[in-house]
Amino acid sequence: MVAEAPAPLLPPVAAAPAAVVDEAPAPPPETPEERAAALERMSAEVAACTRCVLAGSRHHAVFGEGSTTPKLVVVGEAPGADEDRTGRPFVGRAGQLLTKMLAAIGLPREEVFICNLLKCRPPNHRNPRPDEVAACKPFLREQLRLLDPPMILALGSPAARELLQTRRGIMSLRGRFMKTRDGYRVMPTFHPAYLLRNPVAKRDTWEDLKKVAAALGLEIPPRG
């Protein structure tokens, strides 16, 4: 939990279900089979979602992908053009960098689960709007409940702010472990898209990733 008082929850849209209410989540499924089946059902629900205006402009909703028993859950901001086209998360240039970032701490992409705060692409690369975040928040919260990850890597300000319920930016949040209201451990760090525009920030991100590796008991492969 962040040290300062959390900001009020973003206002829910009318169509948002009761899951928007800030209640303690139910326990995750007991077996991997139950977990996989629940995620499959949820993926179909996301694919058919019309809770906000983004449903009218998307090509594909992007539920997320990866291990159903992940060592780490990665949460980004929203799908981009490549993700909207393919229906898969982090497959463009930023996604290729993310894959390298994970590999650098000994985590194959197949051993994590990767998703976004929003499941649909905002047009013209704009930031998510509060009503869109409110509509999608129940999906992310349910994903985390089902996956029950030991740690979350929050990429960029929108993901970190929503997970931690704060208005602080990524510059002040990154580099130290925090907890969500549901008790998930979070490491905020820079989004790979930001790193592509600002390569100097890769050094700070590498320090953040090394902390994640140490906390998860990972052996960092030799570099080069």
Coordinates of C-alpha atoms in Angstrom, one line a residue:
M1 CA 0.0 0.0 0.0
V2 CA 1.3 3.4 -0.8
A3 CA 2.1 5.6 2.2
E4 CA -0.1 8.5 1.2
A5 CA -3.9 8.4 1.5
P6 CA -5.3 6.7 -1.7
A7 CA -7.3 8.8 -4.2
P8 CA -11.0 8.1 -4.5
L9 CA -12.0 5.3 -6.9
L10 CA -12.7 6.3 -10.4
P11 CA -16.4 6.7 -11.1
P12 CA -18.0 3.5 -12.5
V13 CA -20.0 3.6 -15.7
A14 CA -23.7 2.6 -15.5
A15 CA -23.1 -0.7 -17.2
A16 CA -20.3 -1.8 -14.9
P17 CA -21.1 -4.9 -12.7
A18 CA -21.1 -5.1 -9.0
A19 CA -17.4 -6.2 -9.1
V20 CA -16.6 -2.5 -9.3
V21 CA -17.4 -2.3 -5.5
D22 CA -14.3 -2.4 -3.5
E23 CA -14.9 -5.8 -1.7
A24 CA -12.4 -8.5 -0.8
P25 CA -12.0 -10.9 -3.7
A26 CA -13.1 -14.5 -3.5
P27 CA -10.4 -17.1 -3.2
P28 CA -8.9 -18.3 -6.5
P29 CA -9.9 -21.6 -8.0
E30 CA -8.3 -24.6 -6.3
T31 CA -7.1 -26.5 -9.3
P32 CA -5.3 -25.5 -12.5
E33 CA -8.1 -26.9 -14.6
E34 CA -10.7 -24.8 -12.8
R35 CA -8.5 -21.7 -13.2
A36 CA -7.9 -22.3 -17.0
A37 CA -11.7 -22.9 -17.5
A38 CA -12.6 -19.7 -15.7
L39 CA -10.1 -17.7 -17.7
E40 CA -11.4 -19.1 -20.9
R41 CA -14.9 -18.1 -20.0
M42 CA -13.7 -14.6 -19.0
S43 CA -11.8 -14.3 -22.3
A44 CA -15.1 -14.9 -24.2
E45 CA -16.8 -12.3 -22.1
V46 CA -14.1 -9.8 -22.9
A47 CA -14.3 -10.5 -26.6
A48 CA -18.1 -9.7 -26.5
C49 CA -17.8 -6.7 -24.2
T50 CA -19.6 -3.5 -25.1
R51 CA -19.3 -1.7 -21.7
C52 CA -17.7 1.5 -23.2
V53 CA -17.3 3.3 -26.5
L54 CA -14.0 1.5 -27.3
A55 CA -16.1 -1.5 -28.4
G56 CA -17.2 0.4 -31.4
S57 CA -13.7 1.1 -32.7
R58 CA -11.7 -2.0 -31.9
H59 CA -10.8 -4.8 -34.2
H60 CA -10.1 -7.2 -31.4
A61 CA -10.4 -7.1 -27.6
V62 CA -7.1 -8.2 -26.1
F63 CA -7.7 -10.3 -23.0
G64 CA -4.1 -11.3 -22.3
E65 CA -2.1 -14.4 -22.6
G66 CA 0.5 -16.6 -20.8
S67 CA 0.8 -19.1 -18.0
T68 CA -2.3 -19.8 -15.9
T69 CA 0.1 -20.4 -13.0
P70 CA 2.4 -17.4 -13.6
K71 CA 5.5 -16.5 -11.7
L72 CA 4.7 -12.9 -12.6
V73 CA 1.7 -10.9 -14.0
V74 CA 2.6 -8.0 -16.2
V75 CA 0.0 -5.2 -16.5
G76 CA 0.4 -2.5 -19.1
E77 CA -1.8 0.4 -20.2
A78 CA -3.8 -0.6 -23.2
P79 CA -3.5 -2.4 -26.6
G80 CA -1.8 -0.6 -29.4
A81 CA -2.3 -1.0 -33.2
D82 CA -0.5 -4.3 -33.5
E83 CA -2.3 -5.7 -30.5
D84 CA -5.7 -4.5 -31.8
R85 CA -4.9 -6.2 -35.1
T86 CA -3.8 -9.5 -33.7
G87 CA -5.8 -9.8 -30.4
R88 CA -2.6 -10.5 -28.5
P89 CA -0.9 -8.3 -25.9
F90 CA 2.6 -6.7 -26.4
V91 CA 3.4 -8.0 -29.8
G92 CA 4.7 -4.7 -31.4
R93 CA 8.1 -3.0 -30.8
A94 CA 7.3 -2.4 -27.1
G95 CA 6.3 -6.0 -26.7
Q96 CA 9.5 -7.2 -28.3
L97 CA 11.4 -5.1 -25.8
L98 CA 9.3 -6.5 -22.9
T99 CA 10.1 -10.0 -24.0
K100 CA 13.8 -9.2 -23.8
M101 CA 13.4 -7.5 -20.4
L102 CA 11.8 -10.6 -19.0
A103 CA 14.4 -12.9 -20.5
A104 CA 17.1 -10.7 -19.0
I105 CA 15.9 -11.8 -15.5
G106 CA 15.4 -15.4 -16.5
L107 CA 11.7 -15.3 -17.1
P108 CA 10.6 -16.8 -20.5
R109 CA 7.4 -15.0 -21.7
E110 CA 5.6 -18.4 -21.4
E111 CA 6.0 -18.4 -17.6
V112 CA 4.3 -15.1 -17.1
F113 CA 0.8 -13.7 -17.8
I114 CA 0.7 -10.5 -19.8
C115 CA -2.4 -8.2 -19.9
N116 CA -3.4 -4.6 -19.9
L117 CA -5.5 -2.3 -17.8
L118 CA -7.8 -1.7 -20.8
K119 CA -8.7 -4.6 -23.1
C120 CA -9.5 -2.4 -26.1
R121 CA -7.3 0.1 -28.0
P122 CA -8.0 3.8 -27.4
P123 CA -7.9 5.6 -30.7
N124 CA -5.0 7.8 -31.8
H125 CA -2.8 6.6 -29.0
R126 CA -4.7 8.7 -26.4
N127 CA -4.6 8.0 -22.7
P128 CA -7.4 5.9 -21.2
R129 CA -10.4 7.9 -20.0
P130 CA -11.8 7.5 -16.5
D131 CA -15.1 5.9 -17.8
E132 CA -13.1 3.4 -19.9
V133 CA -10.9 2.5 -16.9
A134 CA -13.9 2.0 -14.7
A135 CA -15.6 -0.3 -17.3
C136 CA -12.5 -2.4 -17.6
K137 CA -11.3 -2.5 -14.0
P138 CA -13.6 -5.5 -13.0
F139 CA -11.9 -7.6 -15.7
L140 CA -8.4 -6.9 -14.5
R141 CA -9.4 -7.5 -10.9
E142 CA -10.9 -10.8 -11.8
Q143 CA -7.9 -11.8 -13.8
L144 CA -5.7 -11.2 -10.8
R145 CA -8.0 -13.1 -8.6
L146 CA -8.0 -16.1 -10.9
L147 CA -4.2 -16.0 -11.5
D148 CA -3.3 -15.2 -7.9
P149 CA 0.2 -14.0 -8.8
P150 CA 3.1 -13.8 -6.4
M151 CA 4.0 -10.4 -8.0
I152 CA 2.7 -7.9 -10.5
L153 CA 5.0 -5.8 -12.8
A154 CA 3.1 -2.5 -13.5
L155 CA 4.2 -0.8 -16.6
G156 CA 3.7 2.9 -16.7
S157 CA 1.6 5.4 -14.8
P158 CA -1.9 4.4 -15.8
A159 CA -1.4 0.7 -14.8
A160 CA 0.5 1.6 -11.6
R161 CA -2.0 4.4 -10.6
E162 CA -5.0 2.1 -11.0
L163 CA -3.5 -0.9 -9.3
L164 CA -2.3 1.2 -6.3
Q165 CA -5.2 3.7 -6.3
T166 CA -2.9 6.7 -6.3
R167 CA -2.5 9.8 -8.5
R168 CA 1.3 9.8 -8.2
G169 CA 3.2 9.3 -11.5
I170 CA 5.6 6.5 -12.4
M171 CA 8.7 8.7 -11.7
S172 CA 7.9 8.7 -8.0
L173 CA 6.4 5.2 -7.8
R174 CA 8.9 3.1 -9.6
G175 CA 11.7 1.1 -8.0
R176 CA 10.1 -0.1 -4.8
F177 CA 7.6 -2.7 -3.9
M178 CA 4.0 -1.7 -2.9
K179 CA 0.8 -3.6 -2.3
T180 CA -2.7 -3.2 -3.8
R181 CA -5.8 -3.1 -1.7
D182 CA -6.3 -6.8 -2.4
G183 CA -2.8 -7.6 -1.1
Y184 CA -0.9 -8.2 -4.4
R185 CA 2.7 -7.2 -4.4
V186 CA 3.5 -4.7 -7.2
M187 CA 6.7 -3.3 -8.7
P188 CA 6.0 -0.2 -10.8
T189 CA 8.4 0.5 -13.6
F190 CA 8.6 2.3 -16.9
H191 CA 6.6 1.1 -19.9
P192 CA 8.7 -0.4 -22.7
A193 CA 7.1 2.2 -25.1
Y194 CA 8.6 4.9 -22.9
L195 CA 12.0 3.2 -23.0
L196 CA 12.0 3.1 -26.7
R197 CA 11.6 6.9 -26.7
N198 CA 13.9 7.4 -23.7
P199 CA 16.7 4.8 -23.8
V200 CA 18.5 6.5 -20.8
A201 CA 15.7 5.2 -18.6
K202 CA 16.6 1.6 -19.3
R203 CA 19.2 1.7 -16.6
D204 CA 16.6 2.5 -13.9
T205 CA 14.3 -0.2 -15.3
W206 CA 17.1 -2.7 -15.1
E207 CA 17.5 -2.0 -11.4
D208 CA 13.8 -2.5 -10.9
L209 CA 13.9 -5.8 -12.8
K210 CA 16.8 -7.0 -10.7
K211 CA 14.7 -6.4 -7.5
V212 CA 11.9 -8.4 -9.1
A213 CA 14.3 -11.3 -9.9
A214 CA 15.7 -11.3 -6.3
A215 CA 12.2 -11.3 -4.8
L216 CA 11.1 -14.2 -6.9
G217 CA 14.3 -16.1 -6.4
L218 CA 15.3 -16.0 -10.0
E219 CA 18.9 -16.5 -11.3
I220 CA 19.8 -13.8 -13.7
P221 CA 21.4 -15.2 -16.8
P222 CA 24.8 -13.9 -17.8
R223 CA 24.5 -10.8 -20.0
G224 CA 25.9 -10.7 -23.5

